[in-house]
Short mmCIF file of N, CA and C in Angstrom, two decimals:
data_model
loop_
_atom_site.label_atom_id
_atom_site.label_comp_id
_atom_site.label_asym_id
_atom_site.label_seq_id
_atom_site.Cartn_x
_atom_site.Cartn_y
_atom_site.Cartn_z
N UNK D 1072 -0.17 4.16 -56.54
CA UNK D 1072 -0.96 3.13 -55.92
C UNK D 1072 -0.50 2.97 -54.47
N UNK D 1073 -1.44 2.79 -53.58
CA UNK D 1073 -1.11 2.68 -52.16
C UNK D 1073 -0.60 1.28 -51.85
N UNK D 1074 0.57 1.21 -51.25
CA UNK D 1074 1.19 -0.08 -50.94
C UNK D 1074 0.50 -0.76 -49.76
N UNK D 1075 0.01 0.01 -48.81
CA UNK D 1075 -0.67 -0.51 -47.64
C UNK D 1075 -2.09 0.05 -47.60
N UNK D 1076 -3.04 -0.60 -48.24
CA UNK D 1076 -4.38 -0.02 -48.35
C UNK D 1076 -5.16 -0.05 -47.04
N UNK D 1077 -4.89 -0.97 -46.14
CA UNK D 1077 -5.65 -1.08 -44.89
C UNK D 1077 -5.15 -0.13 -43.81
N UNK D 1078 -4.09 0.56 -44.09
CA UNK D 1078 -3.53 1.48 -43.10
C UNK D 1078 -4.20 2.84 -43.22
N UNK D 1079 -4.82 3.26 -42.16
CA UNK D 1079 -5.47 4.56 -42.17
C UNK D 1079 -4.80 5.50 -41.21
N UNK D 1080 -5.32 6.66 -41.08
CA UNK D 1080 -4.76 7.66 -40.17
C UNK D 1080 -4.95 7.25 -38.71
N UNK D 1081 -5.88 6.37 -38.43
CA UNK D 1081 -6.10 5.96 -37.04
C UNK D 1081 -4.95 5.10 -36.51
N UNK D 1082 -4.14 4.48 -37.40
CA UNK D 1082 -3.02 3.65 -36.99
C UNK D 1082 -1.76 4.44 -36.69
N UNK D 1083 -1.76 5.71 -37.02
CA UNK D 1083 -0.56 6.52 -36.84
C UNK D 1083 -0.40 6.90 -35.37
N UNK D 1084 0.77 6.70 -34.84
CA UNK D 1084 1.05 7.00 -33.44
C UNK D 1084 1.32 8.49 -33.28
N UNK D 1085 0.89 9.02 -32.15
CA UNK D 1085 1.12 10.44 -31.87
C UNK D 1085 2.62 10.69 -31.67
N UNK D 1086 3.14 11.78 -32.20
CA UNK D 1086 4.56 12.08 -32.00
C UNK D 1086 4.83 12.56 -30.59
N UNK D 1087 6.06 12.44 -30.13
CA UNK D 1087 6.40 12.96 -28.80
C UNK D 1087 6.20 14.47 -28.75
N UNK D 1088 5.81 14.95 -27.59
CA UNK D 1088 5.54 16.38 -27.44
C UNK D 1088 6.67 17.05 -26.67
N UNK D 1089 7.83 17.14 -27.30
CA UNK D 1089 9.01 17.69 -26.64
C UNK D 1089 8.90 19.18 -26.39
N UNK D 1090 8.33 19.94 -27.28
CA UNK D 1090 8.34 21.38 -27.15
C UNK D 1090 7.17 21.97 -26.40
N UNK D 1091 6.23 21.19 -25.97
CA UNK D 1091 5.03 21.72 -25.34
C UNK D 1091 5.29 22.10 -23.89
N UNK D 1092 4.55 23.05 -23.41
CA UNK D 1092 4.68 23.54 -22.04
C UNK D 1092 3.64 22.92 -21.11
N UNK D 1093 2.93 21.91 -21.56
CA UNK D 1093 1.89 21.29 -20.76
C UNK D 1093 2.51 20.59 -19.55
N UNK D 1094 1.90 20.73 -18.40
CA UNK D 1094 2.38 20.11 -17.16
C UNK D 1094 1.67 18.79 -16.93
N UNK D 1095 2.39 17.84 -16.39
CA UNK D 1095 1.82 16.54 -16.05
C UNK D 1095 0.97 16.70 -14.79
N UNK D 1096 -0.21 16.15 -14.82
CA UNK D 1096 -1.12 16.32 -13.70
C UNK D 1096 -0.72 15.46 -12.50
N UNK D 1097 -0.03 14.34 -12.74
CA UNK D 1097 0.34 13.46 -11.64
C UNK D 1097 1.52 14.01 -10.85
N UNK D 1098 2.44 14.64 -11.51
CA UNK D 1098 3.64 15.15 -10.86
C UNK D 1098 3.72 16.65 -11.09
N UNK D 1099 3.72 17.39 -10.02
CA UNK D 1099 3.73 18.84 -10.12
C UNK D 1099 5.11 19.30 -10.57
N UNK D 1100 5.17 20.11 -11.61
CA UNK D 1100 6.42 20.67 -12.08
C UNK D 1100 7.24 19.77 -12.99
N UNK D 1101 6.70 18.63 -13.40
CA UNK D 1101 7.42 17.71 -14.28
C UNK D 1101 6.82 17.81 -15.67
N UNK D 1102 7.66 18.08 -16.65
CA UNK D 1102 7.19 18.13 -18.03
C UNK D 1102 7.34 16.77 -18.68
N UNK D 1103 6.30 16.28 -19.32
CA UNK D 1103 6.42 14.97 -19.98
C UNK D 1103 7.27 15.08 -21.25
N UNK D 1104 8.07 14.06 -21.52
CA UNK D 1104 8.89 14.03 -22.71
C UNK D 1104 8.22 13.25 -23.84
N UNK D 1105 7.16 12.53 -23.53
CA UNK D 1105 6.55 11.69 -24.53
C UNK D 1105 5.08 11.49 -24.19
N UNK D 1106 4.32 11.10 -25.19
CA UNK D 1106 2.92 10.81 -24.93
C UNK D 1106 2.75 9.38 -24.43
N UNK D 1107 3.81 8.59 -24.48
CA UNK D 1107 3.77 7.21 -24.00
C UNK D 1107 4.37 7.15 -22.60
N UNK D 1108 3.88 6.19 -21.81
CA UNK D 1108 4.45 5.97 -20.49
C UNK D 1108 5.53 4.91 -20.62
N UNK D 1109 6.79 5.29 -20.42
CA UNK D 1109 7.90 4.37 -20.53
C UNK D 1109 8.78 4.49 -19.31
N UNK D 1110 9.37 3.37 -18.94
CA UNK D 1110 10.30 3.39 -17.82
C UNK D 1110 11.47 2.47 -18.14
N UNK D 1111 12.66 2.99 -17.96
CA UNK D 1111 13.87 2.20 -18.14
C UNK D 1111 14.64 2.27 -16.84
N UNK D 1112 14.97 1.11 -16.30
CA UNK D 1112 15.68 1.11 -15.03
C UNK D 1112 16.65 -0.06 -14.97
N UNK D 1113 17.73 0.17 -14.28
CA UNK D 1113 18.68 -0.89 -13.99
C UNK D 1113 18.87 -0.91 -12.49
N UNK D 1114 18.65 -2.05 -11.91
CA UNK D 1114 18.78 -2.15 -10.47
C UNK D 1114 20.07 -2.87 -10.13
N UNK D 1115 21.11 -2.09 -10.03
CA UNK D 1115 22.42 -2.63 -9.71
C UNK D 1115 23.16 -1.54 -8.93
N UNK D 1116 23.99 -1.97 -8.02
CA UNK D 1116 24.73 -0.99 -7.24
C UNK D 1116 26.20 -1.04 -7.62
N UNK D 1117 26.93 -0.05 -7.21
CA UNK D 1117 28.36 0.01 -7.51
C UNK D 1117 29.11 -1.14 -6.83
N UNK D 1118 28.65 -1.56 -5.66
CA UNK D 1118 29.31 -2.65 -4.96
C UNK D 1118 29.18 -3.97 -5.72
N UNK D 1119 28.03 -4.19 -6.36
CA UNK D 1119 27.83 -5.43 -7.11
C UNK D 1119 28.80 -5.54 -8.27
N UNK D 1120 28.98 -4.48 -9.01
CA UNK D 1120 29.84 -4.51 -10.19
C UNK D 1120 31.30 -4.65 -9.80
N UNK D 1121 31.76 -3.87 -8.85
CA UNK D 1121 33.17 -3.86 -8.48
C UNK D 1121 33.65 -5.16 -7.90
N UNK D 1122 32.87 -5.80 -7.05
CA UNK D 1122 33.33 -7.01 -6.39
C UNK D 1122 33.44 -8.18 -7.37
N UNK D 1123 32.47 -8.31 -8.29
CA UNK D 1123 32.53 -9.42 -9.25
C UNK D 1123 33.70 -9.27 -10.20
N UNK D 1124 33.93 -8.07 -10.68
CA UNK D 1124 34.99 -7.86 -11.65
C UNK D 1124 36.36 -8.07 -11.02
N UNK D 1125 36.59 -7.54 -9.82
CA UNK D 1125 37.90 -7.67 -9.19
C UNK D 1125 38.21 -9.12 -8.83
N UNK D 1126 37.25 -9.87 -8.31
CA UNK D 1126 37.49 -11.26 -7.96
C UNK D 1126 37.77 -12.08 -9.21
N UNK D 1127 37.06 -11.81 -10.29
CA UNK D 1127 37.24 -12.56 -11.52
C UNK D 1127 38.61 -12.28 -12.14
N UNK D 1128 39.04 -11.04 -12.15
CA UNK D 1128 40.34 -10.68 -12.72
C UNK D 1128 41.47 -11.26 -11.88
N UNK D 1129 41.38 -11.18 -10.56
CA UNK D 1129 42.43 -11.72 -9.70
C UNK D 1129 42.58 -13.22 -9.89
N UNK D 1130 41.48 -13.94 -9.99
CA UNK D 1130 41.54 -15.38 -10.18
C UNK D 1130 42.12 -15.77 -11.53
N UNK D 1131 41.85 -14.99 -12.55
CA UNK D 1131 42.35 -15.31 -13.88
C UNK D 1131 43.84 -15.03 -14.01
N UNK D 1132 44.30 -13.94 -13.45
CA UNK D 1132 45.69 -13.54 -13.67
C UNK D 1132 46.67 -14.26 -12.77
N UNK D 1133 46.23 -14.82 -11.68
CA UNK D 1133 47.14 -15.50 -10.76
C UNK D 1133 47.83 -16.68 -11.44
N UNK D 1134 47.06 -17.50 -12.14
CA UNK D 1134 47.65 -18.64 -12.84
C UNK D 1134 48.63 -18.18 -13.91
N UNK D 1135 48.30 -17.10 -14.59
CA UNK D 1135 49.17 -16.59 -15.63
C UNK D 1135 50.51 -16.09 -15.10
N UNK D 1136 50.46 -15.32 -14.02
CA UNK D 1136 51.70 -14.79 -13.45
C UNK D 1136 52.57 -15.90 -12.86
N UNK D 1137 51.95 -16.87 -12.20
CA UNK D 1137 52.73 -17.99 -11.65
C UNK D 1137 53.32 -18.81 -12.79
N UNK D 1138 52.57 -19.01 -13.86
CA UNK D 1138 53.08 -19.73 -15.01
C UNK D 1138 54.26 -19.02 -15.66
N UNK D 1139 54.18 -17.69 -15.78
CA UNK D 1139 55.30 -16.92 -16.33
C UNK D 1139 56.51 -17.04 -15.42
N UNK D 1140 56.31 -16.95 -14.12
CA UNK D 1140 57.44 -17.06 -13.18
C UNK D 1140 58.11 -18.42 -13.28
N UNK D 1141 57.32 -19.49 -13.34
CA UNK D 1141 57.90 -20.83 -13.47
C UNK D 1141 58.63 -21.00 -14.80
N UNK D 1142 58.07 -20.42 -15.86
CA UNK D 1142 58.73 -20.52 -17.16
C UNK D 1142 60.06 -19.78 -17.18
N UNK D 1143 60.13 -18.64 -16.53
CA UNK D 1143 61.39 -17.89 -16.47
C UNK D 1143 62.40 -18.62 -15.60
N UNK D 1144 61.95 -19.18 -14.48
CA UNK D 1144 62.84 -19.95 -13.62
C UNK D 1144 63.40 -21.16 -14.37
N UNK D 1145 62.58 -21.71 -15.28
CA UNK D 1145 63.02 -22.90 -16.02
C UNK D 1145 64.22 -22.63 -16.93
N UNK D 1146 64.50 -21.39 -17.24
CA UNK D 1146 65.70 -21.08 -18.04
C UNK D 1146 66.97 -21.31 -17.23
N UNK D 1147 66.87 -21.30 -15.91
CA UNK D 1147 68.06 -21.39 -15.06
C UNK D 1147 68.22 -22.73 -14.37
N UNK D 1148 67.11 -23.30 -13.85
CA UNK D 1148 67.20 -24.59 -13.18
C UNK D 1148 66.03 -25.47 -13.59
N UNK D 1149 66.25 -26.79 -13.64
CA UNK D 1149 65.24 -27.80 -13.94
C UNK D 1149 64.31 -27.39 -15.08
N UNK D 1150 64.82 -27.22 -16.26
CA UNK D 1150 64.01 -26.71 -17.37
C UNK D 1150 62.81 -27.59 -17.74
N UNK D 1151 62.97 -28.91 -17.67
CA UNK D 1151 61.86 -29.78 -18.06
C UNK D 1151 60.72 -29.67 -17.06
N UNK D 1152 61.02 -29.68 -15.78
CA UNK D 1152 59.98 -29.66 -14.74
C UNK D 1152 59.31 -28.28 -14.68
N UNK D 1153 60.11 -27.22 -14.53
CA UNK D 1153 59.52 -25.89 -14.41
C UNK D 1153 58.91 -25.42 -15.73
N UNK D 1154 59.52 -25.80 -16.85
CA UNK D 1154 58.94 -25.44 -18.14
C UNK D 1154 57.59 -26.09 -18.35
N UNK D 1155 57.48 -27.36 -18.01
CA UNK D 1155 56.20 -28.06 -18.14
C UNK D 1155 55.16 -27.47 -17.20
N UNK D 1156 55.56 -27.15 -15.98
CA UNK D 1156 54.61 -26.54 -15.03
C UNK D 1156 54.15 -25.17 -15.55
N UNK D 1157 55.07 -24.40 -16.13
CA UNK D 1157 54.70 -23.11 -16.71
C UNK D 1157 53.72 -23.26 -17.87
N UNK D 1158 53.94 -24.28 -18.70
CA UNK D 1158 53.03 -24.52 -19.83
C UNK D 1158 51.64 -24.92 -19.32
N UNK D 1159 51.59 -25.79 -18.33
CA UNK D 1159 50.29 -26.23 -17.79
C UNK D 1159 49.54 -25.05 -17.18
N UNK D 1160 50.24 -24.24 -16.39
CA UNK D 1160 49.58 -23.07 -15.79
C UNK D 1160 49.20 -22.04 -16.86
N UNK D 1161 49.97 -21.99 -17.94
CA UNK D 1161 49.60 -21.10 -19.05
C UNK D 1161 48.30 -21.53 -19.70
N UNK D 1162 48.14 -22.83 -19.90
CA UNK D 1162 46.87 -23.32 -20.46
C UNK D 1162 45.71 -23.09 -19.50
N UNK D 1163 45.96 -23.27 -18.21
CA UNK D 1163 44.90 -23.00 -17.22
C UNK D 1163 44.51 -21.53 -17.24
N UNK D 1164 45.50 -20.65 -17.37
CA UNK D 1164 45.23 -19.22 -17.43
C UNK D 1164 44.43 -18.86 -18.68
N UNK D 1165 44.79 -19.45 -19.81
CA UNK D 1165 44.05 -19.18 -21.04
C UNK D 1165 42.61 -19.66 -20.95
N UNK D 1166 42.39 -20.79 -20.30
CA UNK D 1166 41.03 -21.31 -20.20
C UNK D 1166 40.16 -20.44 -19.29
N UNK D 1167 40.78 -19.68 -18.40
CA UNK D 1167 40.02 -18.80 -17.51
C UNK D 1167 39.92 -17.38 -18.04
N UNK D 1168 40.44 -17.12 -19.23
CA UNK D 1168 40.22 -15.82 -19.86
C UNK D 1168 41.41 -14.89 -19.91
N UNK D 1169 42.52 -15.21 -19.26
CA UNK D 1169 43.71 -14.35 -19.31
C UNK D 1169 44.61 -14.85 -20.43
N UNK D 1170 44.23 -14.50 -21.65
CA UNK D 1170 44.90 -15.06 -22.83
C UNK D 1170 46.35 -14.60 -22.96
N UNK D 1171 46.62 -13.33 -22.75
CA UNK D 1171 47.98 -12.81 -22.95
C UNK D 1171 48.97 -13.45 -21.97
N UNK D 1172 48.61 -13.50 -20.70
CA UNK D 1172 49.50 -14.10 -19.71
C UNK D 1172 49.70 -15.59 -19.98
N UNK D 1173 48.63 -16.27 -20.35
CA UNK D 1173 48.72 -17.70 -20.65
C UNK D 1173 49.62 -17.97 -21.85
N UNK D 1174 49.47 -17.17 -22.90
CA UNK D 1174 50.29 -17.37 -24.09
C UNK D 1174 51.77 -17.11 -23.81
N UNK D 1175 52.06 -16.11 -23.00
CA UNK D 1175 53.46 -15.82 -22.65
C UNK D 1175 54.05 -16.97 -21.84
N UNK D 1176 53.31 -17.48 -20.88
CA UNK D 1176 53.80 -18.59 -20.06
C UNK D 1176 54.03 -19.83 -20.91
N UNK D 1177 53.12 -20.11 -21.83
CA UNK D 1177 53.27 -21.28 -22.70
C UNK D 1177 54.49 -21.12 -23.60
N UNK D 1178 54.63 -19.96 -24.21
CA UNK D 1178 55.76 -19.74 -25.13
C UNK D 1178 57.10 -19.81 -24.39
N UNK D 1179 57.19 -19.17 -23.23
CA UNK D 1179 58.45 -19.17 -22.49
C UNK D 1179 58.81 -20.58 -22.02
N UNK D 1180 57.84 -21.34 -21.54
CA UNK D 1180 58.10 -22.70 -21.10
C UNK D 1180 58.52 -23.59 -22.27
N UNK D 1181 57.87 -23.42 -23.42
CA UNK D 1181 58.21 -24.22 -24.59
C UNK D 1181 59.61 -23.89 -25.11
N UNK D 1182 59.95 -22.60 -25.12
CA UNK D 1182 61.29 -22.20 -25.57
C UNK D 1182 62.35 -22.77 -24.63
N UNK D 1183 62.10 -22.73 -23.34
CA UNK D 1183 63.06 -23.27 -22.38
C UNK D 1183 63.28 -24.77 -22.59
N UNK D 1184 62.21 -25.50 -22.80
CA UNK D 1184 62.33 -26.95 -23.02
C UNK D 1184 63.05 -27.24 -24.34
N UNK D 1185 62.71 -26.49 -25.39
CA UNK D 1185 63.35 -26.70 -26.69
C UNK D 1185 64.85 -26.39 -26.64
N UNK D 1186 65.21 -25.33 -25.95
CA UNK D 1186 66.63 -24.99 -25.81
C UNK D 1186 67.35 -26.10 -25.06
N UNK D 1187 66.74 -26.60 -24.01
CA UNK D 1187 67.36 -27.65 -23.21
C UNK D 1187 67.55 -28.94 -24.02
N UNK D 1188 66.55 -29.32 -24.81
CA UNK D 1188 66.61 -30.58 -25.54
C UNK D 1188 67.44 -30.52 -26.82
N UNK D 1189 67.44 -29.39 -27.52
CA UNK D 1189 68.06 -29.37 -28.83
C UNK D 1189 69.32 -28.51 -28.96
N UNK D 1190 69.54 -27.55 -28.09
CA UNK D 1190 70.70 -26.68 -28.23
C UNK D 1190 71.77 -26.99 -27.19
N UNK D 1191 71.39 -27.13 -25.95
CA UNK D 1191 72.39 -27.35 -24.89
C UNK D 1191 73.19 -28.64 -25.03
N UNK D 1192 72.66 -29.74 -25.59
CA UNK D 1192 73.51 -30.93 -25.74
C UNK D 1192 74.69 -30.72 -26.69
N UNK D 1193 74.60 -29.76 -27.60
CA UNK D 1193 75.65 -29.54 -28.58
C UNK D 1193 76.62 -28.44 -28.16
N UNK D 1194 76.38 -27.80 -27.05
CA UNK D 1194 77.26 -26.70 -26.61
C UNK D 1194 78.34 -27.22 -25.70
#
């Protein structure tokens, strides 16, 4: 039994003519790849892609690297102040997309503060 009774041969689309040697009348020497007229285009230049990506990456990683530097400095001097600043910059870095740098800055700042508050008083 026919599942689609209203479908006839007139509804069938012509297959692409990949192997034919017929020449396109509009363009001399161009062989058509399909019986349909299709166009796919992207209008973007190399300058557009490169400038957006580099500016975005530089802005994201700056907070992360500064946060890591402050967190490392906090192991040696002013652990509460530099550790807190490293944690804040780590969260700012994570919110802008640099997750790895932000997580490292947060962890290092937190470890520095915890060592200062709970281990150094007993040493």
